[in-house]
mmCIF file of C-alpha atoms and ligand atoms in Angstrom:
data_model
loop_
_atom_site.group_PDB
_atom_site.id
_atom_site.type_symbol
_atom_site.label_atom_id
_atom_site.label_comp_id
_atom_site.label_asym_id
_atom_site.label_seq_id
_atom_site.Cartn_x
_atom_site.Cartn_y
_atom_site.Cartn_z
ATOM 1 C CA MET A 1 1.464 -0.332 -11.732
ATOM 2 C CA ASN A 2 0.139 3.168 -11.244
ATOM 3 C CA TYR A 3 -2.693 4.229 -8.989
ATOM 4 C CA SER A 4 -5.466 4.126 -11.637
ATOM 5 C CA ASP A 5 -4.413 0.578 -12.753
ATOM 6 C CA PHE A 6 -4.541 -0.460 -9.121
ATOM 7 C CA SER A 7 -7.886 1.262 -8.608
ATOM 8 C CA SER A 8 -9.565 -0.449 -11.572
ATOM 9 C CA LEU A 9 -8.134 -3.840 -10.557
ATOM 10 C CA PHE A 10 -9.483 -3.295 -7.090
ATOM 11 C CA LYS A 11 -12.963 -2.295 -8.355
ATOM 12 C CA ASN A 12 -13.072 -5.521 -10.398
ATOM 13 C CA ILE A 13 -12.301 -7.565 -7.310
ATOM 14 C CA ILE A 14 -15.015 -5.739 -5.347
ATOM 15 C CA GLU A 15 -17.535 -6.427 -8.148
ATOM 16 C CA LEU A 16 -16.614 -10.099 -8.223
ATOM 17 C CA ALA A 17 -16.815 -10.320 -4.444
ATOM 18 C CA LYS A 18 -20.441 -9.133 -4.571
ATOM 19 C CA LYS A 19 -21.325 -12.427 -6.280
ATOM 20 C CA ILE A 20 -19.630 -14.530 -3.583
ATOM 21 C CA LYS A 21 -21.923 -16.048 -0.920
ATOM 22 C CA ASP A 22 -19.157 -17.112 1.503
ATOM 23 C CA SER A 23 -19.156 -14.559 4.354
ATOM 24 C CA LYS A 24 -15.522 -15.355 5.341
ATOM 25 C CA VAL A 25 -14.354 -14.442 1.839
ATOM 26 C CA LYS A 26 -16.569 -11.355 1.823
ATOM 27 C CA ASN A 27 -15.184 -10.238 5.202
ATOM 28 C CA ALA A 28 -11.615 -10.844 4.079
ATOM 29 C CA ILE A 29 -12.232 -8.730 0.984
ATOM 30 C CA LEU A 30 -13.851 -5.997 3.068
ATOM 31 C CA GLU A 31 -10.799 -6.019 5.368
ATOM 32 C CA LEU A 32 -8.525 -5.870 2.344
ATOM 33 C CA GLN A 33 -10.564 -2.868 1.077
ATOM 34 C CA ASN A 34 -10.203 -1.072 4.413
ATOM 35 C CA LYS A 35 -6.433 -1.753 4.633
ATOM 36 C CA THR A 36 -6.066 -0.528 1.082
ATOM 37 C CA MET A 37 -7.879 2.709 1.934
ATOM 38 C CA ASP A 38 -5.461 3.129 4.863
ATOM 39 C CA LEU A 39 -2.462 2.606 2.560
ATOM 40 C CA ILE A 40 -3.838 5.051 -0.011
ATOM 41 C CA GLN A 41 -4.237 7.681 2.756
ATOM 42 C CA GLU A 42 -0.737 6.946 4.079
ATOM 43 C CA ASN A 43 0.616 7.333 0.538
ATOM 44 C CA ILE A 44 -1.102 10.701 0.178
ATOM 45 C CA ASP A 45 0.276 11.848 3.543
ATOM 46 C CA LEU A 46 3.807 10.735 2.622
ATOM 47 C CA LYS A 47 3.666 12.459 -0.732
ATOM 48 C CA ASP A 48 2.541 15.614 1.044
ATOM 49 C CA GLN A 49 5.359 15.346 3.616
ATOM 50 C CA LEU A 50 7.928 14.762 0.849
ATOM 51 C CA SER A 51 6.640 17.730 -1.110
ATOM 52 C CA ARG A 52 6.843 19.980 1.970
ATOM 53 C CA LYS A 53 10.401 18.678 2.727
ATOM 54 C CA LYS A 54 11.526 19.366 -0.881
ATOM 55 C CA ASP A 55 10.004 22.866 -0.623
ATOM 56 C CA GLU A 56 11.840 23.457 2.686
ATOM 57 C CA ASP A 57 15.111 22.210 1.237
ATOM 58 C CA GLU A 58 14.740 24.500 -1.815
ATOM 59 C CA PHE A 59 14.090 27.454 0.510
ATOM 60 C CA ALA A 60 17.016 26.555 2.831
ATOM 61 C CA LYS A 61 19.408 26.315 -0.110
ATOM 62 C CA ASN A 62 18.439 29.745 -1.403
ATOM 63 C CA ILE A 63 18.432 31.886 1.745
ATOM 64 C CA LYS A 64 21.215 34.090 2.904
ATOM 65 C CA LEU A 65 21.648 35.030 6.540
ATOM 66 C CA THR A 66 22.177 38.715 7.272
ATOM 67 C CA ASP A 67 21.915 40.925 10.382
ATOM 68 C CA GLU A 68 18.362 41.792 9.323
ATOM 69 C CA GLY A 69 17.123 38.246 8.705
ATOM 70 C CA TYR A 70 17.140 35.646 5.959
ATOM 71 C CA TYR A 71 16.879 36.872 2.392
ATOM 72 C CA TYR A 72 15.427 34.463 -0.125
ATOM 73 C CA LYS A 73 16.888 34.720 -3.596
ATOM 74 C CA ASP A 74 16.421 38.330 -4.734
ATOM 75 C CA GLU A 75 13.468 39.212 -2.478
ATOM 76 C CA THR A 76 13.820 42.540 -0.722
ATOM 77 C CA THR A 77 11.940 41.696 2.495
ATOM 78 C CA PRO A 78 13.801 39.432 4.908
ATOM 79 C CA TYR A 79 12.366 36.409 6.749
ATOM 80 C CA CYS A 80 12.470 35.988 10.515
ATOM 81 C CA ILE A 81 15.531 34.041 11.646
ATOM 82 C CA ARG A 82 13.886 32.670 14.784
ATOM 83 C CA CYS A 83 10.686 31.519 13.062
ATOM 84 C CA TRP A 84 12.597 29.651 10.393
ATOM 85 C CA ASP A 85 15.289 28.159 12.607
ATOM 86 C CA ALA A 86 12.932 27.043 15.360
ATOM 87 C CA ASP A 87 9.663 26.250 13.572
ATOM 88 C CA LYS A 88 10.480 26.156 9.835
ATOM 89 C CA LYS A 89 7.946 28.988 9.394
ATOM 90 C CA ARG A 90 8.588 31.480 6.626
ATOM 91 C CA ILE A 91 7.497 34.748 8.159
ATOM 92 C CA HIS A 92 8.330 37.957 6.344
ATOM 93 C CA LEU A 93 9.476 40.651 8.700
ATOM 94 C CA GLN A 94 7.717 44.056 8.834
ATOM 95 C CA LYS A 95 9.532 47.378 8.892
ATOM 96 C CA SER A 96 9.470 48.796 12.383
ATOM 97 C CA GLY A 97 11.571 51.872 11.629
ATOM 98 C CA TYR A 98 14.355 52.956 9.365
ATOM 99 C CA GLY A 99 16.392 49.825 8.676
ATOM 100 C CA THR A 100 14.822 47.845 11.478
ATOM 101 C CA TRP A 101 12.456 44.926 11.197
ATOM 102 C CA ILE A 102 10.059 43.141 13.471
ATOM 103 C CA CYS A 103 8.484 39.719 13.223
ATOM 104 C CA PRO A 104 4.658 39.765 12.925
ATOM 105 C CA GLU A 105 4.605 36.578 15.015
ATOM 106 C CA GLU A 106 6.214 38.494 17.854
ATOM 107 C CA ILE A 107 3.542 41.210 17.570
ATOM 108 C CA PHE A 108 0.771 38.530 17.425
ATOM 109 C CA LEU A 109 2.123 36.736 20.530
ATOM 110 C CA LYS A 110 2.388 40.030 22.497
ATOM 111 C CA ASN A 111 -1.268 40.838 21.766
ATOM 112 C CA LYS A 112 -2.527 37.385 22.671
HETATM 113 ZN ZN1 ZN B 201 9.543 35.352 13.894
#
């Protein structure tokens, strides 16, 4: 059963429930509706987390550690080692001189 099958089944139940006079049944269906909304939200959150994890894994598999930073695939600007290792943030480094790089996060934190 996919989400749209489930959604139309659920809408049918809600429509049928409107015809029911018994308040206990109505309340049970309302509670079921609320719990279902919670589950739908949880499912969205989990899909989002999984997608971010897959994206992180793909990045981690394709980076190469150098003295300058992490290089992703054939990109020519390295990523900050500390930001990735500590916080899983992909921060491109900025040139701070010939062959030297600085993390923009570092500049941002200094100016805070
Ligand atoms: Zn950094």
